[in-house]
Structure formats: C-alpha cells, structure tokens
Amino acid sequence: MSDHQLRVSKIPRGTVIDHIRAGQALNVLAILGIDGESGETVSVGMNIPSDRMGHKDIVKVEDRELSQDEVDVLSLIAPEATINIIREYEVAEKQYLERPERVVGVLSCPNHNCITNADEPVETKFDVLDDGVRCEYCDTIVREDLAAHIAVE
Ligand code: CTP
C-alpha cells in the first residue's frame, strides 16, 4: 500500500500487533487492559484488506512493550498475530506467537466455588489444552470464548 493510502500512521515507538484475525481487535484491547481511560495513544484498524488474510485487524500502542503474560494470552485468542516492537520508527523486533503451556494471572475461572474466586490472594493458573484451557485449581475447562474470561483489572 503506498503512503497516500496508509490507513493507520506509523508510530515512533511502542508495539504494533498486526495480522489479528478480523473481529478480534476489541478482545486484544481487553487483554492489554486498554479501556480509553489510561491516556495511552492507541490506533486501531478493523477489517483492513490484507493480501494474506483477506481482512485483518491491527492495534498500535505507543510507548509500551508487552509483558510475557499479555503475549501468552494474545497467543490463545490471536495465534496468527505478529507483534512488532517499534523503536525510532523502525521495527526493532518481530515476534511470532506460539501457544503457551500455561497462562498465569490473566484469565478468570468461571467456577464460582474455585479458590481463585474466593477473597484469597491466589493468582489464576490455566493449563493450555489442544481445544481450551483447564484451571489448575479446580480442573474447570473453558473451551469457548476465552476472551470473555479475561480478568480485566
Ligand atoms: N509499523 C508502524 N510503525 C512503524 C513501523 C511499522 O506502525 N514505525 C507497522 C507497519 O504498518 C506494519 C507493522 O508495523 O503494520 C509491521 O511493519 P513491517 O515489518 O515493516 O511490515 P511488513 O513487512 O508488511 O510486516 P509482515 O512481514 O509482518 O507482514
């Protein structure tokens, strides 16, 4: 795409999450805890034409690099995404996602009786299965709509 067609500007520094499956950008924002209140500069593109994917979503967060926990959950809901770390307007690092073995502290357990839902200082831990995730404390399995179980801070 030539410069006069650029939809979302390049950013000086921060993180570009590219090749997100169309429709998942809002879930990506939820994982990153971006709700518009924290003052970060964020650009979001949805249903952008893509040679490789037909259509894709893209999220650009300025002045921020992602934690490994955030990357782990992203890889569950957007496994085809590419994470680009931008420094001085250049792509300094490009990370392709891999399925993690476990995700810690980011998903909440849907079982109300689970210890992680009691008023205890216990971090959630889920083992990643082929078709979902399993709570390490109560063995509850979540197969669908993982994004709905993101524990938003
Ligand atoms: N990007 C950005 N700001 C920059 C540099 C890059 O927003 N200063 C964005 C680009 O618009 C692109 C993504 O970061 O969406 C990756 O950039 P680049 O690796 O240059 O693009 P491609 O080669 O097309 O990436 P890929 O091979 O992953 O498709």
Coordinates of N, CA and C and ligand atoms in Angstrom, one line a residue:
M1 N 0.9 -1.2 0.0 CA 0.0 0.0 0.0 C 0.9 1.3 0.0
S2 N 0.7 2.2 -0.9 CA 1.6 3.4 -1.0 C 1.2 4.3 0.2
D3 N 2.1 5.3 0.4 CA 2.0 6.2 1.6 C 0.6 6.9 1.6
H4 N 0.2 7.4 0.4 CA -1.1 8.2 0.5 C -2.3 7.3 0.7
Q5 N -2.1 6.0 0.8 CA -3.2 5.1 1.1 C -3.1 4.6 2.6
L6 N -2.0 5.0 3.3 CA -1.8 4.5 4.6 C -3.0 4.8 5.5
R7 N -3.6 3.8 6.2 CA -4.8 4.0 6.9 C -4.5 4.4 8.4
V8 N -3.5 3.7 8.9 CA -3.1 3.9 10.3 C -1.6 4.3 10.3
S9 N -1.3 5.5 10.8 CA 0.0 6.0 10.7 C 1.1 5.2 11.4
K10 N 2.3 5.3 10.9 CA 3.4 4.6 11.6 C 3.6 5.3 13.0
I11 N 4.2 4.5 13.9 CA 4.3 5.1 15.2 C 5.8 5.2 15.5
P12 N 6.2 6.2 16.4 CA 7.6 6.4 16.7 C 8.2 5.2 17.5
R13 N 7.4 4.8 18.6 CA 7.9 3.7 19.4 C 6.7 3.1 20.1
G14 N 6.8 1.8 20.4 CA 5.7 1.1 21.0 C 5.6 -0.3 20.4
T15 N 4.3 -0.7 20.4 CA 4.1 -2.1 19.9 C 3.0 -2.1 18.8
V16 N 3.2 -2.8 17.7 CA 2.2 -3.0 16.7 C 1.8 -4.4 16.7
I17 N 0.5 -4.7 17.0 CA 0.0 -6.1 16.9 C -0.7 -6.2 15.6
D18 N -0.1 -6.9 14.6 CA -0.5 -6.9 13.2 C -1.1 -8.3 12.9
H19 N -1.8 -8.4 11.8 CA -2.4 -9.7 11.4 C -3.3 -10.3 12.4
I20 N -4.1 -9.5 13.2 CA -5.0 -10.0 14.1 C -6.2 -10.5 13.3
R21 N -6.8 -11.6 13.6 CA -8.0 -12.1 12.8 C -9.1 -11.0 12.9
A22 N -9.7 -10.7 11.8 CA -10.7 -9.7 11.7 C -11.8 -10.0 12.8
G23 N -12.1 -9.0 13.6 CA -13.2 -9.1 14.6 C -12.6 -9.3 16.0
Q24 N -11.2 -9.5 16.1 CA -10.6 -9.7 17.4 C -10.0 -8.5 18.0
A25 N -10.0 -7.3 17.4 CA -9.2 -6.2 17.9 C -9.7 -5.8 19.3
L26 N -11.0 -5.8 19.5 CA -11.5 -5.3 20.8 C -11.1 -6.3 21.9
N27 N -11.1 -7.6 21.6 CA -10.6 -8.5 22.5 C -9.1 -8.3 22.8
V28 N -8.3 -8.0 21.8 CA -6.9 -7.7 22.0 C -6.8 -6.5 23.0
L29 N -7.6 -5.4 22.8 CA -7.6 -4.3 23.7 C -7.9 -4.7 25.1
A30 N -8.9 -5.6 25.2 CA -9.3 -6.0 26.6 C -8.1 -6.7 27.3
I31 N -7.4 -7.6 26.5 CA -6.3 -8.3 27.1 C -5.2 -7.3 27.6
L32 N -5.0 -6.3 26.8 CA -4.0 -5.3 27.2 C -4.5 -4.3 28.2
G33 N -5.8 -4.5 28.6 CA -6.3 -3.6 29.7 C -6.6 -2.2 29.2
I34 N -6.7 -2.0 27.8 CA -6.9 -0.7 27.3 C -8.4 -0.3 27.2
D35 N -8.8 0.7 28.0 CA -10.2 1.0 28.0 C -10.4 2.5 27.7
G36 N -9.4 3.1 27.2 CA -9.5 4.5 26.9 C -9.3 5.5 28.0
E37 N -9.1 4.9 29.3 CA -9.1 5.8 30.5 C -7.6 6.0 30.9
S38 N -6.7 5.2 30.3 CA -5.3 5.3 30.8 C -4.4 6.3 30.1
G39 N -4.9 6.9 29.1 CA -4.2 8.0 28.5 C -3.2 7.6 27.4
E40 N -3.1 6.3 27.2 CA -2.1 5.8 26.1 C -2.7 6.2 24.8
T41 N -1.7 6.4 23.8 CA -2.1 6.7 22.4 C -2.2 5.4 21.7
V42 N -3.4 5.0 21.2 CA -3.7 3.7 20.7 C -4.4 3.9 19.3
S43 N -3.9 3.3 18.3 CA -4.7 3.3 17.0 C -5.2 1.9 16.7
V44 N -6.4 1.8 16.2 CA -7.0 0.5 16.0 C -7.5 0.5 14.5
G45 N -7.2 -0.5 13.8 CA -7.8 -0.7 12.4 C -8.6 -2.0 12.4
M46 N -9.8 -1.9 11.9 CA -10.6 -3.1 11.8 C -11.0 -3.4 10.4
N47 N -11.0 -4.7 10.0 CA -11.4 -5.1 8.7 C -10.6 -4.4 7.6
I48 N -9.3 -4.4 7.8 CA -8.4 -3.8 6.8 C -8.0 -4.9 5.8
P49 N -8.2 -4.5 4.5 CA -7.8 -5.5 3.5 C -6.4 -6.0 3.6
S50 N -6.2 -7.3 3.5 CA -4.9 -7.9 3.7 C -4.7 -9.0 2.6
D51 N -3.5 -9.0 2.0 CA -3.3 -10.0 0.9 C -3.3 -11.4 1.5
R52 N -2.7 -11.5 2.7 CA -2.5 -12.8 3.3 C -3.8 -13.3 3.9
M53 N -4.6 -12.4 4.6 CA -5.7 -12.9 5.4 C -7.1 -12.5 4.9
G54 N -7.1 -11.8 3.7 CA -8.4 -11.3 3.3 C -8.7 -10.0 4.0
H55 N -9.1 -10.1 5.3 CA -9.2 -8.9 6.1 C -8.5 -9.1 7.4
K56 N -8.0 -8.1 8.0 CA -7.3 -8.2 9.3 C -7.6 -7.0 10.2
D57 N -7.4 -7.2 11.5 CA -7.4 -6.1 12.4 C -5.9 -5.7 12.8
I58 N -5.7 -4.6 13.3 CA -4.4 -4.1 13.7 C -4.5 -3.2 14.9
V59 N -3.6 -3.3 15.9 CA -3.6 -2.5 17.1 C -2.2 -1.9 17.3
K60 N -2.1 -0.6 17.4 CA -0.8 0.0 17.6 C -0.9 0.8 19.0
V61 N 0.0 0.4 19.9 CA 0.0 1.0 21.2 C 1.4 1.8 21.3
E62 N 1.3 3.1 21.5 CA 2.5 3.8 21.6 C 3.2 3.8 23.0
D63 N 4.5 3.8 23.0 CA 5.3 3.9 24.2 C 5.0 2.8 25.2
R64 N 4.7 1.6 24.6 CA 4.5 0.4 25.5 C 5.0 -0.8 24.9
E65 N 5.7 -1.7 25.7 CA 6.0 -3.0 25.2 C 5.3 -4.0 26.1
L66 N 4.9 -5.2 25.5 CA 4.0 -6.1 26.2 C 4.7 -7.0 27.2
S67 N 4.1 -7.4 28.2 CA 4.6 -8.4 29.2 C 4.5 -9.8 28.6
Q68 N 5.2 -10.7 29.1 CA 5.1 -12.1 28.6 C 3.7 -12.7 28.9
D69 N 3.1 -12.3 30.0 CA 1.8 -12.8 30.3 C 0.8 -12.3 29.3
E70 N 0.9 -11.0 28.9 CA 0.0 -10.5 27.9 C 0.2 -11.2 26.5
V71 N 1.4 -11.4 26.2 CA 1.7 -12.1 24.9 C 1.1 -13.6 25.0
D72 N 1.2 -14.2 26.1 CA 0.7 -15.6 26.3 C -0.8 -15.6 26.0
V73 N -1.5 -14.7 26.6 CA -3.0 -14.7 26.3 C -3.3 -14.3 24.9
L74 N -2.6 -13.3 24.4 CA -2.8 -13.0 23.0 C -2.6 -14.2 22.1
S75 N -1.7 -15.0 22.4 CA -1.4 -16.2 21.5 C -2.6 -17.2 21.6
L76 N -3.4 -17.1 22.6 CA -4.5 -18.0 22.7 C -5.7 -17.5 21.8
I77 N -5.9 -16.2 21.8 CA -7.1 -15.7 21.1 C -6.7 -15.1 19.7
A78 N -5.4 -14.9 19.5 CA -5.0 -14.3 18.2 C -3.7 -15.0 17.7
P79 N -3.7 -16.3 17.6 CA -2.5 -17.1 17.3 C -1.7 -16.7 16.0
E80 N -2.5 -16.1 15.1 CA -1.8 -15.7 13.8 C -1.2 -14.3 13.9
A81 N -1.4 -13.6 15.0 CA -0.9 -12.2 15.1 C 0.6 -12.1 15.1
T82 N 1.1 -11.0 14.7 CA 2.6 -10.7 14.7 C 2.8 -9.5 15.7
I83 N 3.7 -9.6 16.6 CA 4.0 -8.5 17.5 C 5.3 -7.8 17.0
N84 N 5.1 -6.5 16.7 CA 6.3 -5.8 16.2 C 6.7 -4.7 17.3
I85 N 7.9 -4.8 17.8 CA 8.3 -3.7 18.7 C 9.0 -2.6 17.9
I86 N 8.5 -1.4 18.1 CA 8.9 -0.3 17.3 C 9.8 0.6 18.1
R87 N 11.0 0.9 17.6 CA 11.9 1.9 18.2 C 12.4 2.8 17.1
E88 N 12.3 4.1 17.4 CA 12.7 5.1 16.4 C 12.1 4.9 15.0
Y89 N 10.9 4.6 15.0 CA 10.1 4.4 13.8 C 10.4 3.1 13.0
E90 N 11.4 2.3 13.5 CA 11.7 1.1 12.8 C 11.2 -0.1 13.6
V91 N 11.0 -1.2 12.8 CA 10.6 -2.5 13.5 C 11.9 -3.0 14.1
A92 N 12.0 -3.0 15.4 CA 13.3 -3.4 16.1 C 13.2 -4.9 16.4
E93 N 12.0 -5.4 16.6 CA 11.9 -6.9 16.9 C 10.5 -7.3 16.3
K94 N 10.5 -8.5 15.8 CA 9.2 -9.1 15.3 C 9.1 -10.4 16.0
Q95 N 7.9 -10.6 16.6 CA 7.7 -11.9 17.4 C 6.5 -12.6 16.8
Y96 N 6.7 -13.9 16.5 CA 5.5 -14.7 16.0 C 5.0 -15.4 17.3
L97 N 3.8 -15.6 17.4 CA 3.2 -16.1 18.6 C 3.3 -17.7 18.6
E98 N 3.5 -18.2 19.8 CA 3.4 -19.7 20.0 C 2.5 -20.0 21.1
R99 N 1.8 -21.1 21.0 CA 0.9 -21.4 22.1 C 1.7 -21.6 23.4
P100 N 1.3 -21.0 24.5 CA 2.0 -21.2 25.8 C 1.5 -22.5 26.4
E101 N 2.3 -23.0 27.3 CA 1.8 -24.2 28.1 C 0.8 -23.9 29.2
R102 N 1.0 -22.7 29.7 CA 0.1 -22.2 30.8 C -0.1 -20.7 30.7
V103 N -1.2 -20.2 31.2 CA -1.4 -18.8 31.3 C -1.7 -18.4 32.8
V104 N -0.9 -17.5 33.3 CA -1.0 -17.2 34.7 C -1.5 -15.7 34.9
G105 N -2.5 -15.6 35.8 CA -2.9 -14.3 36.2 C -3.7 -13.5 35.2
V106 N -4.2 -14.0 34.1 CA -4.9 -13.2 33.1 C -6.3 -13.6 32.9
L107 N -6.6 -14.9 32.9 CA -7.9 -15.4 32.7 C -8.6 -15.6 34.1
S108 N -9.9 -15.4 34.2 CA -10.6 -15.8 35.4 C -11.3 -17.1 35.3
C109 N -11.5 -17.8 36.4 CA -12.1 -19.1 36.3 C -13.6 -18.9 36.4
P110 N -14.4 -19.6 35.5 CA -15.9 -19.4 35.6 C -16.5 -20.1 36.7
N111 N -15.8 -21.0 37.4 CA -16.4 -21.7 38.6 C -16.4 -20.8 39.8
H112 N -17.6 -20.4 40.3 CA -17.7 -19.5 41.4 C -17.1 -20.1 42.7
N113 N -17.1 -21.4 42.8 CA -16.5 -22.0 44.0 C -15.0 -22.2 44.0
C114 N -14.4 -21.8 42.8 CA -13.0 -22.0 42.7 C -12.3 -21.1 43.7
I115 N -11.1 -21.6 44.3 CA -10.4 -20.8 45.2 C -10.0 -19.4 44.7
T116 N -9.8 -19.4 43.3 CA -9.3 -18.1 42.7 C -10.4 -17.1 42.8
N117 N -11.7 -17.5 43.0 CA -12.8 -16.5 43.1 C -13.2 -16.2 44.6
A118 N -12.5 -16.9 45.5 CA -12.7 -16.5 46.9 C -11.8 -15.3 47.2
D119 N -12.0 -14.7 48.3 CA -11.2 -13.5 48.6 C -9.8 -13.9 49.1
E120 N -9.1 -14.6 48.3 CA -7.8 -15.1 48.7 C -6.8 -14.5 47.7
P121 N -5.6 -14.3 48.1 CA -4.6 -13.8 47.2 C -4.0 -14.9 46.3
V122 N -4.8 -15.5 45.5 CA -4.4 -16.6 44.7 C -4.5 -16.2 43.2
E123 N -3.4 -16.3 42.5 CA -3.4 -16.0 41.1 C -4.0 -17.1 40.3
T124 N -4.8 -16.8 39.2 CA -5.3 -17.9 38.4 C -4.2 -18.5 37.6
K125 N -4.3 -19.8 37.4 CA -3.4 -20.5 36.5 C -4.2 -21.5 35.7
F126 N -4.0 -21.5 34.4 CA -4.6 -22.4 33.5 C -3.6 -23.2 32.6
D127 N -3.8 -24.5 32.5 CA -3.0 -25.3 31.6 C -3.7 -25.1 30.2
V128 N -2.9 -25.0 29.2 CA -3.4 -24.9 27.8 C -3.6 -26.3 27.2
L129 N -4.8 -26.6 26.8 CA -5.1 -27.9 26.1 C -5.2 -27.7 24.6
D130 N -5.4 -28.7 23.9 CA -5.5 -28.5 22.4 C -6.7 -27.7 22.1
D131 N -7.8 -27.8 22.9 CA -9.0 -27.2 22.5 C -9.6 -26.3 23.6
G132 N -8.7 -25.8 24.5 CA -9.2 -24.9 25.5 C -8.2 -24.7 26.6
V133 N -8.6 -24.3 27.8 CA -7.7 -24.2 28.9 C -8.4 -24.8 30.2
R134 N -7.5 -25.4 31.1 CA -8.1 -26.0 32.3 C -7.5 -25.3 33.5
C135 N -8.4 -24.9 34.5 CA -8.0 -24.3 35.7 C -7.1 -25.3 36.5
E136 N -5.9 -24.9 37.0 CA -5.1 -25.8 37.7 C -5.6 -26.0 39.1
Y137 N -6.5 -25.2 39.6 CA -7.0 -25.4 41.0 C -8.2 -26.3 41.0
C138 N -9.2 -26.1 40.1 CA -10.5 -26.8 40.2 C -10.8 -27.7 39.0
D139 N -9.9 -27.7 38.0 CA -10.0 -28.5 36.8 C -11.1 -28.1 35.9
T140 N -11.8 -26.9 36.1 CA -12.8 -26.5 35.2 C -12.1 -26.2 33.8
I141 N -12.8 -26.7 32.8 CA -12.2 -26.5 31.4 C -13.1 -25.4 30.7
V142 N -12.4 -24.4 30.1 CA -13.0 -23.4 29.3 C -12.6 -23.7 27.8
R143 N -13.6 -23.9 27.0 CA -13.3 -24.2 25.6 C -13.6 -23.1 24.7
E144 N -14.7 -22.4 25.0 CA -15.2 -21.4 24.0 C -15.0 -20.0 24.6
D145 N -14.8 -19.0 23.7 CA -14.8 -17.6 24.0 C -13.9 -17.3 25.2
L146 N -12.7 -17.6 25.0 CA -11.7 -17.3 26.1 C -11.6 -15.8 26.4
A147 N -11.9 -15.0 25.4 CA -11.8 -13.6 25.6 C -12.8 -13.1 26.7
A148 N -13.9 -13.8 26.8 CA -14.9 -13.4 27.8 C -14.4 -13.7 29.2
H149 N -13.3 -14.5 29.3 CA -12.8 -14.9 30.7 C -11.6 -14.1 31.0
I150 N -11.3 -13.0 30.3 CA -10.1 -12.2 30.6 C -10.4 -11.4 31.9
A151 N -9.6 -11.6 32.9 CA -9.8 -10.8 34.1 C -9.3 -9.4 33.9
V152 N -10.3 -8.5 33.6 CA -9.9 -7.1 33.4 C -9.6 -6.4 34.7
E153 N -8.4 -5.8 34.8 CA -8.0 -5.2 36.1 C -9.0 -4.0 36.4
Ligands
CTP1 N1 4.7 -0.1 11.7 C1 4.2 1.0 12.4 N2 5.1 2.0 12.7 C2 6.4 1.9 12.4 C3 6.9 0.8 11.7 C4 6.0 -0.2 11.4 O1 3.0 1.1 12.7 N3 7.2 2.9 12.8 C5 3.7 -1.2 11.4 C6 3.5 -1.4 9.9 O2 2.5 -0.5 9.4 C7 3.1 -2.8 9.8 C8 3.8 -3.5 11.0 O3 4.2 -2.4 11.9 O4 1.7 -3.0 10.0 C9 5.0 -4.3 10.7 O5 5.9 -3.5 9.9 P1 6.8 -4.2 8.8 O6 7.5 -5.3 9.4 O7 7.6 -3.0 8.2 O8 5.7 -4.6 7.7 P2 5.6 -6.0 6.9 O9 6.9 -6.3 6.4 O10 4.4 -5.8 6.0 O11 5.2 -7.0 8.1 P3 4.9 -8.5 8.0 O12 6.1 -9.2 7.3 O13 4.8 -9.0 9.4 O14 3.6 -8.6 7.2

